[in-house]
Short mmCIF file of C-alpha atoms in Angstrom, two decimals:
data_model
loop_
_atom_site.label_atom_id
_atom_site.label_comp_id
_atom_site.label_asym_id
_atom_site.label_seq_id
_atom_site.Cartn_x
_atom_site.Cartn_y
_atom_site.Cartn_z
CA UNK A 997 17.26 -17.75 -6.10
CA UNK A 998 19.02 -14.54 -6.95
CA UNK A 999 19.15 -12.04 -4.15
CA UNK A 1000 19.53 -8.31 -4.12
CA UNK A 1001 22.92 -7.31 -2.90
CA UNK A 1002 22.78 -7.04 1.02
CA UNK A 1003 24.54 -3.88 1.75
CA UNK A 1004 24.32 -2.48 5.19
CA UNK A 1005 23.74 1.33 5.50
CA UNK A 1006 24.00 1.83 9.14
CA UNK A 1007 23.10 5.16 10.40
CA UNK A 1008 25.61 6.60 13.06
CA UNK A 1009 22.85 8.36 15.07
CA UNK A 1010 22.01 7.02 18.59
CA UNK A 1011 20.04 5.54 20.12
CA UNK A 1012 19.04 2.50 17.88
CA UNK A 1013 16.63 -0.26 17.67
CA UNK A 1014 17.95 -3.70 16.34
CA UNK A 1015 16.28 -6.87 14.75
CA UNK A 1016 18.99 -9.34 14.02
CA UNK A 1017 21.57 -7.84 11.84
CA UNK A 1018 19.39 -4.59 10.97
CA UNK A 1019 19.51 -1.32 12.95
CA UNK A 1020 17.12 1.55 12.69
CA UNK A 1021 17.38 4.86 14.63
CA UNK A 1022 14.95 5.05 17.56
CA UNK A 1023 13.39 8.21 16.09
CA UNK A 1024 12.70 6.30 12.71
CA UNK A 1025 11.30 3.30 14.56
CA UNK A 1026 8.92 5.69 16.66
CA UNK A 1027 7.76 7.27 13.24
CA UNK A 1028 6.95 4.02 11.89
CA UNK A 1029 5.19 2.86 14.95
CA UNK A 1030 2.92 5.95 14.99
CA UNK A 1031 1.97 5.29 11.43
CA UNK A 1032 1.08 1.81 12.22
CA UNK A 1033 -1.09 2.70 15.18
CA UNK A 1034 -3.01 5.31 13.47
CA UNK A 1035 -3.66 3.31 10.46
CA UNK A 1036 -4.78 0.39 12.62
CA UNK A 1037 -6.89 2.30 14.86
CA UNK A 1038 -8.62 3.91 11.59
CA UNK A 1039 -9.16 0.41 10.13
CA UNK A 1040 -10.64 -0.93 13.32
CA UNK A 1041 -13.16 2.04 13.41
CA UNK A 1042 -14.13 1.46 9.95
CA UNK A 1043 -14.95 -2.13 10.67
CA UNK A 1044 -17.21 -0.90 13.12
CA UNK A 1045 -18.57 1.64 10.69
CA UNK A 1046 -19.52 -1.25 8.19
CA UNK A 1047 -21.34 -2.96 11.06
CA UNK A 1048 -23.25 0.19 12.40
CA UNK A 1049 -24.47 1.59 9.13
CA UNK A 1050 -22.19 4.64 9.39
CA UNK A 1051 -20.47 3.18 6.40
CA UNK A 1052 -20.89 0.17 3.98
CA UNK A 1053 -18.38 -2.39 2.69
CA UNK A 1054 -15.08 -2.38 4.34
CA UNK A 1055 -11.79 -3.90 3.06
CA UNK A 1056 -8.35 -3.12 4.38
CA UNK A 1057 -4.94 -4.08 5.25
CA UNK A 1058 -4.78 -4.61 9.25
CA UNK A 1059 -1.73 -6.80 9.72
CA UNK A 1060 0.23 -5.24 6.76
CA UNK A 1061 1.02 -1.94 8.58
CA UNK A 1062 4.82 -2.61 9.29
CA UNK A 1063 5.71 -3.40 5.53
CA UNK A 1064 3.41 -0.42 4.17
CA UNK A 1065 4.53 2.11 6.65
CA UNK A 1066 8.14 1.45 5.66
CA UNK A 1067 7.13 1.69 1.95
CA UNK A 1068 5.37 4.83 2.30
CA UNK A 1069 7.80 6.74 4.33
CA UNK A 1070 10.55 6.06 1.87
CA UNK A 1071 8.74 6.93 -1.32
CA UNK A 1072 9.93 9.91 -3.40
CA UNK A 1073 6.50 11.71 -3.30
CA UNK A 1074 5.29 14.02 -6.11
CA UNK A 1075 3.90 14.48 -9.33
CA UNK A 1076 5.75 13.54 -12.79
CA UNK A 1077 8.14 11.05 -13.80
CA UNK A 1078 10.92 12.23 -11.81
CA UNK A 1079 8.93 11.08 -8.57
CA UNK A 1080 7.81 7.53 -7.96
CA UNK A 1081 4.33 6.43 -9.46
CA UNK A 1082 2.35 4.05 -7.01
CA UNK A 1083 -0.06 1.28 -8.28
CA UNK A 1084 -1.55 0.23 -4.92
CA UNK A 1085 -4.15 -2.09 -3.97
CA UNK A 1086 -6.94 -1.79 -1.38
CA UNK A 1087 -4.94 -3.04 1.56
CA UNK A 1088 -2.41 -0.04 1.20
CA UNK A 1089 -3.92 2.32 3.61
CA UNK A 1090 -0.65 2.60 5.77
CA UNK A 1091 1.29 3.64 2.66
CA UNK A 1092 -1.08 6.44 2.11
CA UNK A 1093 -0.84 7.34 5.92
CA UNK A 1094 2.95 7.29 5.76
CA UNK A 1095 2.99 9.64 2.98
CA UNK A 1096 0.82 12.06 4.56
CA UNK A 1097 -2.81 11.40 3.96
CA UNK A 1098 -5.12 12.73 6.71
CA UNK A 1099 -6.94 10.07 8.30
CA UNK A 1100 -10.23 11.84 7.71
CA UNK A 1101 -9.81 11.35 3.87
CA UNK A 1102 -10.06 7.52 3.98
CA UNK A 1103 -12.95 7.75 6.55
CA UNK A 1104 -14.83 10.02 4.33
CA UNK A 1105 -14.45 7.52 1.52
CA UNK A 1106 -15.59 4.80 3.99
CA UNK A 1107 -18.62 6.86 4.83
CA UNK A 1108 -19.08 7.59 1.09
CA UNK A 1109 -19.27 11.34 1.47
CA UNK A 1110 -18.90 13.90 -1.28
CA UNK A 1111 -15.83 15.25 0.50
CA UNK A 1112 -13.93 11.98 -0.12
CA UNK A 1113 -11.09 13.33 -2.07
CA UNK A 1114 -10.30 10.09 -4.02
CA UNK A 1115 -13.92 9.26 -5.46
CA UNK A 1116 -16.41 11.90 -4.18
CA UNK A 1117 -18.07 9.19 -2.15
CA UNK A 1118 -18.68 7.05 -5.31
CA UNK A 1119 -16.26 4.19 -4.75
CA UNK A 1120 -15.67 2.03 -1.59
CA UNK A 1121 -12.74 2.18 1.08
CA UNK A 1122 -9.31 1.80 0.02
CA UNK A 1123 -9.62 2.96 -3.50
CA UNK A 1124 -7.10 5.86 -3.41
CA UNK A 1125 -6.05 8.24 -6.03
CA UNK A 1126 -3.82 11.30 -5.77
CA UNK A 1127 -2.36 12.77 -9.00
CA UNK A 1128 -0.28 15.06 -7.22
CA UNK A 1129 1.42 12.16 -5.35
CA UNK A 1130 1.43 9.93 -8.59
CA UNK A 1131 -1.01 7.55 -6.76
CA UNK A 1132 -2.60 5.71 -9.67
CA UNK A 1133 -6.44 4.97 -9.12
CA UNK A 1134 -6.87 1.87 -7.20
CA UNK A 1135 -8.93 -0.69 -8.97
CA UNK A 1136 -11.34 -3.43 -7.38
CA UNK A 1137 -10.33 -5.80 -10.23
CA UNK A 1138 -7.32 -7.48 -8.58
CA UNK A 1139 -3.78 -7.18 -10.06
CA UNK A 1140 -4.44 -5.46 -13.16
CA UNK A 1141 -2.20 -2.72 -11.70
CA UNK A 1142 0.86 -5.05 -12.42
CA UNK A 1143 0.28 -4.78 -16.18
CA UNK A 1144 -0.46 -1.09 -16.03
CA UNK A 1145 2.82 -0.45 -13.99
CA UNK A 1146 4.76 -0.98 -17.23
CA UNK A 1147 3.35 2.08 -18.76
CA UNK A 1148 4.51 4.55 -16.09
CA UNK A 1149 7.96 2.81 -15.90
CA UNK A 1150 8.39 3.17 -19.53
CA UNK A 1151 7.74 6.98 -19.23
CA UNK A 1152 10.10 7.22 -16.47
CA UNK A 1153 12.84 5.28 -18.17
CA UNK A 1154 12.46 7.83 -21.14
CA UNK A 1155 12.51 10.78 -18.79
CA UNK A 1156 15.75 9.63 -17.53
CA UNK A 1157 15.06 10.59 -13.88
CA UNK A 1158 15.45 8.64 -10.73
CA UNK A 1159 11.66 7.96 -10.37
CA UNK A 1160 10.64 4.22 -10.09
CA UNK A 1161 7.37 2.57 -10.41
CA UNK A 1162 6.02 0.67 -7.33
CA UNK A 1163 3.27 -1.71 -7.87
CA UNK A 1164 1.69 -3.66 -4.87
CA UNK A 1165 -0.53 -6.69 -4.91
CA UNK A 1166 -1.38 -9.94 -3.03
CA UNK A 1167 -0.06 -13.58 -3.48
CA UNK A 1168 -3.32 -14.80 -4.77
CA UNK A 1169 -3.41 -12.21 -7.33
CA UNK A 1170 -0.05 -13.30 -8.84
CA UNK A 1171 -2.14 -16.23 -10.39
CA UNK A 1172 -3.49 -13.53 -13.04
CA UNK A 1173 -1.78 -13.05 -16.04
CA UNK A 1174 -1.03 -9.35 -15.25
CA UNK A 1175 1.62 -10.45 -12.93
CA UNK A 1176 3.33 -12.32 -15.82
CA UNK A 1177 2.83 -9.50 -18.11
CA UNK A 1178 4.68 -7.18 -15.71
CA UNK A 1179 7.83 -9.55 -15.62
CA UNK A 1180 7.85 -9.74 -19.34
CA UNK A 1181 7.48 -6.09 -19.92
CA UNK A 1182 10.01 -5.09 -17.41
CA UNK A 1183 12.95 -7.38 -18.47
CA UNK A 1184 12.67 -7.05 -22.23
CA UNK A 1185 16.48 -6.87 -23.65
CA UNK A 1186 17.88 -3.41 -23.66
CA UNK A 1187 14.54 -2.28 -22.17
CA UNK A 1188 14.49 -3.29 -18.72
CA UNK A 1189 12.17 -1.07 -16.48
CA UNK A 1190 12.57 0.34 -12.94
CA UNK A 1191 9.66 -1.42 -11.33
CA UNK A 1192 9.52 -2.46 -7.73
CA UNK A 1193 7.01 -5.44 -7.51
CA UNK A 1194 5.60 -5.85 -4.12
CA UNK A 1195 3.68 -9.19 -3.31
CA UNK A 1196 2.41 -8.90 0.16
CA UNK A 1197 2.11 -12.67 1.03
CA UNK A 1198 -0.64 -13.47 3.61
CA UNK A 1199 -1.18 -17.11 2.44
CA UNK A 1200 -4.81 -16.37 1.40
CA UNK A 1201 -6.97 -15.62 -1.49
CA UNK A 1202 -10.29 -14.25 -0.12
CA UNK A 1203 -11.27 -17.70 1.42
CA UNK A 1204 -8.97 -19.67 -0.30
CA UNK A 1205 -5.71 -21.16 1.00
CA UNK A 1206 -2.51 -20.36 -1.09
CA UNK A 1207 -1.06 -23.86 -0.20
CA UNK A 1208 -4.04 -25.35 -2.12
CA UNK A 1209 -3.14 -23.29 -5.27
CA UNK A 1210 0.29 -22.40 -5.60
CA UNK A 1211 2.93 -25.12 -6.43
CA UNK A 1212 6.00 -22.61 -5.98
CA UNK A 1213 7.40 -22.30 -2.63
CA UNK A 1214 7.54 -18.72 -2.81
CA UNK A 1215 6.35 -16.06 -5.22
CA UNK A 1216 9.87 -14.77 -5.92
CA UNK A 1217 10.80 -17.89 -7.42
CA UNK A 1218 8.66 -16.90 -10.42
CA UNK A 1219 11.22 -13.95 -11.03
CA UNK A 1220 14.10 -16.22 -11.55
CA UNK A 1221 13.54 -17.06 -15.23
CA UNK A 1222 13.41 -13.60 -15.86
CA UNK A 1223 16.51 -12.53 -14.04
CA UNK A 1224 14.49 -10.56 -11.62
CA UNK A 1225 16.21 -10.39 -8.06
CA UNK A 1226 14.25 -9.95 -4.78
CA UNK A 1227 13.88 -10.76 -1.32
CA UNK A 1228 11.49 -12.86 0.84
CA UNK A 1229 11.18 -11.51 4.44
CA UNK A 1230 9.15 -11.22 7.54
CA UNK A 1231 6.82 -8.29 6.68
CA UNK A 1232 5.86 -8.14 10.24
CA UNK A 1233 9.13 -6.98 11.28
CA UNK A 1234 9.11 -3.34 10.76
CA UNK A 1235 12.97 -2.99 11.14
CA UNK A 1236 13.58 -5.55 8.48
CA UNK A 1237 11.03 -4.35 6.28
CA UNK A 1238 12.46 -0.78 6.44
CA UNK A 1239 15.85 -1.96 5.05
CA UNK A 1240 14.36 -4.40 2.45
CA UNK A 1241 12.38 -1.55 1.00
CA UNK A 1242 15.36 0.79 1.08
CA UNK A 1243 17.65 -1.97 -0.50
CA UNK A 1244 15.03 -2.66 -3.34
CA UNK A 1245 14.33 1.14 -3.91
CA UNK A 1246 18.15 1.59 -4.31
CA UNK A 1247 18.64 -1.19 -6.77
CA UNK A 1248 15.60 -0.08 -8.98
CA UNK A 1249 16.75 3.56 -9.04
CA UNK A 1250 20.65 2.79 -9.66
CA UNK A 1251 20.11 -0.22 -12.03
CA UNK A 1252 17.05 0.79 -13.94
CA UNK A 1253 15.93 -2.81 -13.41
CA UNK A 1254 12.80 -4.57 -11.80
CA UNK A 1255 12.93 -6.51 -8.59
CA UNK A 1256 10.27 -8.30 -6.45
CA UNK A 1257 9.84 -7.95 -2.66
CA UNK A 1258 7.75 -10.58 -0.88
CA UNK A 1259 7.05 -9.56 2.73
CA UNK A 1260 5.19 -12.28 4.62
CA UNK A 1261 2.42 -10.53 6.36
CA UNK A 1262 -0.55 -11.28 8.66
CA UNK A 1263 -4.35 -10.75 7.83
CA UNK A 1264 -5.95 -9.95 11.19
CA UNK A 1265 -9.55 -9.17 10.21
CA UNK A 1266 -10.08 -11.55 7.12
CA UNK A 1267 -10.72 -10.60 3.66
CA UNK A 1268 -13.41 -7.99 4.20
CA UNK A 1269 -16.61 -7.11 5.76
CA UNK A 1270 -18.21 -9.88 3.68
CA UNK A 1271 -16.46 -12.51 5.84
CA UNK A 1272 -17.39 -10.78 8.97
CA UNK A 1273 -14.11 -9.20 9.68
CA UNK A 1274 -13.57 -10.91 13.16
CA UNK A 1275 -10.27 -10.61 14.64
CA UNK A 1276 -7.84 -13.52 13.68
CA UNK A 1277 -6.12 -14.53 16.92
CA UNK A 1278 -3.55 -16.92 15.64
CA UNK A 1279 -1.37 -14.73 13.58
CA UNK A 1280 1.47 -12.37 14.79
CA UNK A 1281 0.52 -8.77 15.18
CA UNK A 1282 3.16 -6.51 13.78
CA UNK A 1283 2.36 -3.63 16.17
CA UNK A 1284 2.80 -5.73 19.09
CA UNK A 1285 6.01 -6.96 17.82
CA UNK A 1286 7.56 -3.52 17.26
CA UNK A 1287 6.36 -2.40 20.67
CA UNK A 1288 8.13 -5.55 22.40
CA UNK A 1289 11.42 -4.36 20.72
CA UNK A 1290 10.75 -0.79 21.77
CA UNK A 1291 10.06 -1.61 25.27
CA UNK A 1292 12.69 -4.25 25.57
CA UNK A 1293 15.44 -1.76 24.41
CA UNK A 1294 14.72 0.44 27.58
CA UNK A 1295 14.38 3.39 25.45
CA UNK A 1296 10.66 3.82 25.39
CA UNK A 1297 8.04 3.01 28.19
CA UNK A 1298 4.64 1.07 27.98
CA UNK A 1299 3.09 4.35 28.97
CA UNK A 1300 4.50 6.57 26.07
CA UNK A 1301 3.40 3.91 23.45
CA UNK A 1302 -0.01 3.76 25.03
CA UNK A 1303 -0.39 7.54 24.77
CA UNK A 1304 0.29 6.93 20.95
CA UNK A 1305 -2.67 4.74 20.81
CA UNK A 1306 -4.76 7.05 22.85
CA UNK A 1307 -3.91 10.09 20.62
CA UNK A 1308 -4.88 7.79 17.63
CA UNK A 1309 -8.20 7.09 18.94
CA UNK A 1310 -9.00 10.57 19.61
CA UNK A 1311 -7.99 11.56 16.14
CA UNK A 1312 -10.06 8.98 14.52
CA UNK A 1313 -13.08 9.89 16.75
CA UNK A 1314 -12.98 13.33 15.65
CA UNK A 1315 -12.51 12.46 12.07
CA UNK A 1316 -15.73 10.14 12.11
CA UNK A 1317 -17.66 12.81 13.67
CA UNK A 1318 -16.73 15.29 11.02
CA UNK A 1319 -17.21 12.97 8.12
CA UNK A 1320 -20.69 12.02 9.35
CA UNK A 1321 -21.64 15.38 9.36
CA UNK A 1322 -20.75 16.10 5.74
CA UNK A 1323 -22.92 15.77 2.64
CA UNK A 1324 -23.59 12.66 0.60
CA UNK A 1325 -22.95 12.72 -3.22
CA UNK A 1326 -26.02 13.55 -5.28
CA UNK A 1327 -27.35 10.85 -8.01
CA UNK A 1328 -26.32 13.81 -10.50
CA UNK A 1329 -22.72 13.41 -9.43
CA UNK A 1330 -22.44 9.77 -10.89
CA UNK A 1331 -20.96 10.95 -14.22
CA UNK A 1332 -18.80 13.98 -12.70
CA UNK A 1333 -15.21 13.42 -13.35
CA UNK A 1334 -15.61 9.89 -14.70
CA UNK A 1335 -14.74 10.85 -18.28
CA UNK A 1336 -12.58 13.84 -19.43
CA UNK A 1337 -13.45 15.68 -22.69
CA UNK A 1338 -11.05 14.54 -25.30
CA UNK A 1339 -10.01 16.62 -28.46
CA UNK A 1340 -8.93 13.56 -30.11
CA UNK A 1341 -12.04 11.78 -29.83
CA UNK A 1342 -13.09 11.81 -33.69
CA UNK A 1343 -16.62 10.32 -32.83
CA UNK A 1344 -17.78 12.53 -29.87
CA UNK A 1345 -15.45 15.23 -29.41
CA UNK A 1346 -15.59 17.42 -26.24
CA UNK A 1347 -18.21 14.98 -24.86
CA UNK A 1348 -16.85 13.58 -21.62
CA UNK A 1349 -19.83 11.17 -21.36
CA UNK A 1350 -18.57 9.52 -24.62
CA UNK A 1351 -22.28 9.34 -25.72
CA UNK A 1352 -23.95 11.11 -28.79
CA UNK A 1353 -25.10 14.62 -28.02
#
């Protein structure tokens, strides 16, 4: 296995939190922790919404918060090729929270309100889309985002800036041909692309165990024939996750080449509300692990961490009350913003529905 160069970039500020050889400033660790807690409280409330009739289908990423928070906090956010493009999946809520998404926006989509900024209440939760942040619409068709990522990366390579393309999927989805497409297109001779390919590995594909489907020991091994470097690491460790993301982003930006990150993560509430979304008790919880490190450092008290949880509960409670008081979309809203008028459509010019006038 070829690895990304392991370069330490220790920050001189004190105090710090450590995990093995990796060190993180306390304030950065607390920032990550707050994103993780706010996201977890929001997701757990969404599960209740799916069971109480306040919402409908739930799917999300409890158990992936450590890695996703570290990813979102290091994104070069903005619009256009000089910023990072994100092709996320439906477990990426902590990425969006870390980038600055108000919790109420995700809750509006869960409640399918017309105020949902991503789909006007016409898609189910976790299907984010923000043109001003280069967040490409999340699709329910798993893993096609890997094939789409080559498109934005080609534009970025042509523009010559430092923007990279980040694509996120799960381990089961790498069985799709789209994953191979991304590896082929990002490693063409003299046309390599700056794509950070993330595979959050929770060892499940809906209800199928990965060990019954994958012959390779780790997904990263599939990058070796293409010369794609990468890292496999404990995705439940926020400190290691921060530095893995930092190193991988630096590699893509400076080398203009792809790399793969494979964080090993937990899946704490199953695949979705369709499988009951009950709490899984035999997998590690990334929030508990980070809080243990913080308290053991002597720099933070359990009461301080508890107040973060209490603040998050109050924030989510207010967001749900607000969202439930807002309007539902109307049947006539179904076609709004689904298609855009096209001057190059020779068959039906300026007809956004694509149908005969």
